[in-house]
GROMACS .gro file of C-alpha atoms in nm:
model
  236
    1MET     CA    1   7.540  11.785  13.028
    2VAL     CA    2   7.185  11.862  12.916
    3GLU     CA    3   7.184  12.106  12.624
    4ILE     CA    4   6.822  12.070  12.510
    5ASN     CA    5   6.498  12.111  12.706
    6ALA     CA    6   6.164  12.026  12.550
    7PHE     CA    7   5.819  11.987  12.700
    8ILE     CA    8   5.533  11.791  12.544
    9CYS     CA    9   5.196  11.923  12.650
   10GLY     CA   10   4.842  11.988  12.531
   11CYS     CA   11   4.489  11.883  12.608
   12GLY     CA   12   4.466  11.534  12.752
   13HIS     CA   13   4.397  11.248  12.511
   14THR     CA   14   4.561  11.425  12.216
   15GLY     CA   15   4.870  11.206  12.182
   16THR     CA   16   5.114  11.353  12.433
   17THR     CA   17   5.200  11.015  12.583
   18ILE     CA   18   5.282  10.831  12.261
   19VAL     CA   19   5.498  11.117  12.133
   20ALA     CA   20   5.684  11.120  12.465
   21ARG     CA   21   5.724  10.742  12.456
   22ILE     CA   22   5.882  10.755  12.112
   23MET     CA   23   6.112  11.043  12.202
   24GLY     CA   24   6.210  10.858  12.519
   25ALA     CA   25   6.347  10.579  12.300
   26HIS     CA   26   6.596  10.821  12.146
   27PRO     CA   27   6.956  10.748  12.254
   28GLU     CA   28   7.024  11.114  12.333
   29VAL     CA   29   6.703  11.181  12.524
   30PHE     CA   30   6.604  11.139  12.887
   31CYS     CA   31   6.225  11.135  12.915
   32PRO     CA   32   6.080  11.038  13.255
   33PRO     CA   33   5.822  10.758  13.211
   34PHE     CA   34   5.557  10.953  13.400
   35GLU     CA   35   5.410  11.300  13.421
   36THR     CA   36   5.643  11.492  13.652
   37GLU     CA   37   5.402  11.788  13.689
   38VAL     CA   38   5.716  11.972  13.796
   39PHE     CA   39   5.605  12.317  13.680
   40LEU     CA   40   5.258  12.289  13.830
   41ALA     CA   41   5.419  12.372  14.165
   42ASP     CA   42   5.520  12.719  14.287
   43GLU     CA   43   5.827  12.871  14.124
   44HIS     CA   44   6.078  12.782  14.397
   45LYS     CA   45   5.968  12.420  14.426
   46ALA     CA   46   5.940  12.382  14.048
   47LEU     CA   47   6.295  12.498  13.993
   48ARG     CA   48   6.430  12.265  14.260
   49HIS     CA   49   6.251  11.960  14.118
   50TYR     CA   50   6.347  12.053  13.762
   51ARG     CA   51   6.713  12.070  13.857
   52ALA     CA   52   6.685  11.729  14.022
   53LEU     CA   53   6.553  11.585  13.696
   54LEU     CA   54   6.841  11.739  13.505
   55LEU     CA   55   7.084  11.567  13.741
   56VAL     CA   56   6.928  11.233  13.645
   57ALA     CA   57   6.967  11.318  13.278
   58ASP     CA   58   7.330  11.416  13.337
   59ARG     CA   59   7.403  11.089  13.518
   60LEU     CA   60   7.260  10.903  13.220
   61ARG     CA   61   7.477  11.118  12.991
   62LYS     CA   62   7.181  11.243  12.789
   63ARG     CA   63   7.206  11.574  12.608
   64ALA     CA   64   6.830  11.629  12.580
   65PHE     CA   65   6.567  11.642  12.853
   66VAL     CA   66   6.216  11.582  12.719
   67GLU     CA   67   5.918  11.580  12.955
   68LYS     CA   68   5.546  11.519  12.913
   69THR     CA   69   5.279  11.671  13.135
   70PRO     CA   70   4.964  11.782  12.950
   71ASN     CA   71   4.881  12.054  13.203
   72HIS     CA   72   5.215  12.224  13.153
   73LEU     CA   73   5.020  12.391  12.874
   74LEU     CA   74   4.882  12.613  13.150
   75ARG     CA   75   5.232  12.710  13.271
   76LEU     CA   76   5.418  12.797  12.954
   77GLU     CA   77   5.520  13.144  13.068
   78LEU     CA   78   5.664  13.012  13.394
   79ILE     CA   79   5.861  12.749  13.205
   80ARG     CA   80   5.989  13.011  12.961
   81LYS     CA   81   6.099  13.221  13.256
   82LEU     CA   82   6.288  12.940  13.428
   83VAL     CA   83   6.425  12.732  13.138
   84SER     CA   84   6.651  12.901  12.887
   85GLY     CA   85   6.602  12.804  12.522
   86VAL     CA   86   6.307  12.578  12.599
   87LYS     CA   87   6.100  12.420  12.321
   88PHE     CA   88   5.737  12.306  12.340
   89ILE     CA   89   5.565  12.031  12.142
   90ILE     CA   90   5.192  12.097  12.177
   91THR     CA   91   4.956  11.824  12.056
   92VAL     CA   92   4.603  11.881  11.928
   93ARG     CA   93   4.328  11.645  11.812
   94ASP     CA   94   3.976  11.643  11.673
   95GLY     CA   95   3.761  11.746  11.969
   96ARG     CA   96   3.501  11.480  11.892
   97ASP     CA   97   3.761  11.208  11.938
   98VAL     CA   98   3.889  11.367  12.258
   99ALA     CA   99   3.537  11.369  12.398
  100ALA     CA  100   3.484  11.006  12.298
  101SER     CA  101   3.813  10.906  12.459
  102PHE     CA  102   3.712  11.071  12.786
  103ILE     CA  103   3.394  10.863  12.791
  104LYS     CA  104   3.607  10.552  12.836
  105ARG     CA  105   3.800  10.720  13.117
  106THR     CA  106   3.528  10.898  13.313
  107GLY     CA  107   3.201  10.754  13.187
  108ASN     CA  108   3.090  11.076  13.018
  109ALA     CA  109   3.215  11.327  12.766
  110ASP     CA  110   3.159  11.645  12.966
  111VAL     CA  111   3.510  11.672  13.114
  112GLY     CA  112   3.668  11.605  12.776
  113ILE     CA  113   3.452  11.864  12.604
  114ARG     CA  114   3.530  12.135  12.860
  115ARG     CA  115   3.901  12.060  12.858
  116TRP     CA  116   3.922  12.049  12.480
  117LEU     CA  117   3.743  12.383  12.440
  118ASP     CA  118   3.964  12.562  12.694
  119GLU     CA  119   4.297  12.395  12.619
  120THR     CA  120   4.269  12.390  12.242
  121GLU     CA  121   4.208  12.763  12.249
  122LEU     CA  122   4.528  12.802  12.453
  123SER     CA  123   4.716  12.576  12.211
  124LEU     CA  124   4.610  12.779  11.909
  125ARG     CA  125   4.722  13.102  12.074
  126GLU     CA  126   5.072  12.957  12.099
  127ARG     CA  127   5.111  12.803  11.756
  128GLN     CA  128   5.289  13.098  11.595
  129ARG     CA  129   5.551  13.122  11.868
  130PRO     CA  130   5.901  13.024  11.747
  131ASP     CA  131   5.951  12.795  12.047
  132VAL     CA  132   5.633  12.596  11.973
  133LEU     CA  133   5.572  12.303  11.737
  134LEU     CA  134   5.204  12.218  11.701
  135VAL     CA  135   5.147  11.848  11.626
  136LYS     CA  136   4.811  11.723  11.506
  137TYR     CA  137   4.733  11.372  11.629
  138GLU     CA  138   4.584  11.282  11.293
  139ASP     CA  139   4.900  11.384  11.106
  140PHE     CA  140   5.109  11.182  11.349
  141VAL     CA  141   4.900  10.868  11.303
  142ALA     CA  142   4.898  10.906  10.924
  143ALA     CA  143   5.274  10.966  10.894
  144PRO     CA  144   5.455  10.899  11.223
  145LYS     CA  145   5.802  10.898  11.069
  146THR     CA  146   5.751  11.239  10.912
  147ILE     CA  147   5.612  11.393  11.230
  148ILE     CA  148   5.880  11.248  11.457
  149GLU     CA  149   6.145  11.369  11.214
  150HIS     CA  150   5.995  11.718  11.253
  151VAL     CA  151   5.997  11.686  11.631
  152CYS     CA  152   6.361  11.575  11.635
  153SER     CA  153   6.466  11.856  11.402
  154PHE     CA  154   6.269  12.110  11.603
  155ILE     CA  155   6.432  12.028  11.936
  156GLY     CA  156   6.777  11.972  11.784
  157VAL     CA  157   6.851  11.599  11.787
  158ARG     CA  158   6.921  11.367  11.496
  159PHE     CA  159   6.636  11.140  11.391
  160HIS     CA  160   6.697  10.770  11.457
  161PRO     CA  161   6.455  10.541  11.267
  162SER     CA  162   6.487  10.283  11.545
  163ILE     CA  163   6.286  10.498  11.785
  164LEU     CA  164   5.973  10.413  11.588
  165GLU     CA  165   6.029  10.053  11.701
  166TYR     CA  166   5.994  10.164  12.065
  167HIS     CA  167   5.739   9.891  12.141
  168GLN     CA  168   6.002   9.621  12.088
  169HIS     CA  169   6.172   9.739  12.407
  170PRO     CA  170   5.908   9.747  12.684
  171VAL     CA  171   5.922  10.028  12.938
  172MET     CA  172   5.702  10.059  13.245
  173TRP     CA  173   5.522  10.394  13.250
  174PHE     CA  174   5.312  10.563  13.521
  175GLY     CA  175   5.456  10.349  13.801
  176GLU     CA  176   5.315  10.024  13.660
  177ARG     CA  177   5.503   9.699  13.721
  178GLU     CA  178   5.350   9.487  13.446
  179ILE     CA  179   5.204   9.534  13.102
  180ARG     CA  180   4.831   9.487  13.147
  181LYS     CA  181   4.546   9.619  12.937
  182GLY     CA  182   4.343   9.806  13.196
  183THR     CA  183   3.982   9.910  13.149
  184GLY     CA  184   4.078  10.274  13.111
  185LEU     CA  185   3.865  10.399  13.401
  186ASN     CA  186   4.016  10.681  13.608
  187GLY     CA  187   4.289  10.580  13.849
  188ARG     CA  188   4.487  10.259  13.837
  189GLU     CA  189   4.294  10.115  13.543
  190HIS     CA  190   4.359  10.426  13.337
  191ASN     CA  191   4.732  10.412  13.409
  192ALA     CA  192   4.739  10.040  13.330
  193LEU     CA  193   4.574  10.100  12.993
  194ARG     CA  194   4.813  10.384  12.909
  195ASN     CA  195   5.112  10.172  13.008
  196TRP     CA  196   4.982   9.893  12.782
  197GLN     CA  197   4.925  10.137  12.496
  198VAL     CA  198   5.279  10.280  12.502
  199ASN     CA  199   5.415   9.930  12.464
  200GLN     CA  200   5.209   9.858  12.151
  201PRO     CA  201   5.260   9.976  11.791
  202ILE     CA  202   5.102  10.311  11.709
  203PHE     CA  203   4.725  10.284  11.735
  204ASP     CA  204   4.497  10.469  11.495
  205GLY     CA  205   4.245  10.647  11.714
  206ARG     CA  206   4.087  10.860  11.445
  207ASP     CA  207   3.707  10.876  11.416
  208LEU     CA  208   3.647  10.707  11.752
  209TRP     CA  209   3.360  10.947  11.808
  210LYS     CA  210   3.138  10.793  11.542
  211GLY     CA  211   2.865  10.596  11.716
  212ARG     CA  212   2.983  10.708  12.060
  213LEU     CA  213   2.873  11.071  12.087
  214SER     CA  214   2.518  11.200  12.103
  215HIS     CA  215   2.386  11.449  11.849
  216GLU     CA  216   2.404  11.718  12.119
  217GLN     CA  217   2.769  11.641  12.193
  218ILE     CA  218   2.862  11.643  11.825
  219ALA     CA  219   2.687  11.977  11.785
  220VAL     CA  220   2.922  12.138  12.038
  221PHE     CA  221   3.204  12.088  11.789
  222GLU     CA  222   3.022  12.124  11.457
  223SER     CA  223   2.786  12.414  11.520
  224GLY     CA  224   2.839  12.528  11.880
  225PRO     CA  225   3.125  12.684  12.078
  226GLY     CA  226   3.386  12.447  11.937
  227ARG     CA  227   3.314  12.515  11.571
  228ALA     CA  228   3.566  12.797  11.527
  229LEU     CA  229   3.842  12.590  11.689
  230MET     CA  230   3.758  12.288  11.473
  231ARG     CA  231   3.769  12.504  11.160
  232ALA     CA  232   4.098  12.663  11.265
  233LEU     CA  233   4.252  12.316  11.293
  234GLY     CA  234   4.104  12.194  10.964
  235TYR     CA  235   3.858  11.942  11.106
  236LEU     CA  236   3.555  12.108  10.947
   0.00000   0.00000   0.00000
């Protein structure tokens, strides 16, 4: 029977997927290989779908249910209301790199900038809550073992070093049927790229923004509306 419930969320392109992929390799964890979006629905429907997911975890004899949907960041209070003892792993990342990553997905940085400003502010509001573990993408990339140990301890499962070798055991994510390096453009190509990425060793995506963002886009984070958030996270 499931004893542990944890949700990985945060602004898109901040590392939610790779953290979920690693935790999904844990022998005690059931982590659906897709974004369930279960709590984006109304309360009645959300509870019904959530219980259905727990039944899958029970059939697999997993004691921990871990789920990853970035936009669950917007529904934390609903999840707290419906899920007793829930834990949240909220990922954050340098806004310049988030914006640069969105360029590959959408062709421009505007969506990434808007999402990072709004969702990073929400993330920082939550960081002092006892049911929240804030994970910086840069810390994860620099010391994945240390960060995953923290995640395991936080949710209440024993750390298994083998989960860091997740890529040696391919898993199809996002409904994909083959491992193919997609272009990353929105839609099928984006899902193909993400599925390819979660079956590779940890990729260092720090400082992607250099040479990709305009001076005006950089200014949003260094001197404009994102400056306070960047300073609060230690990026400036």
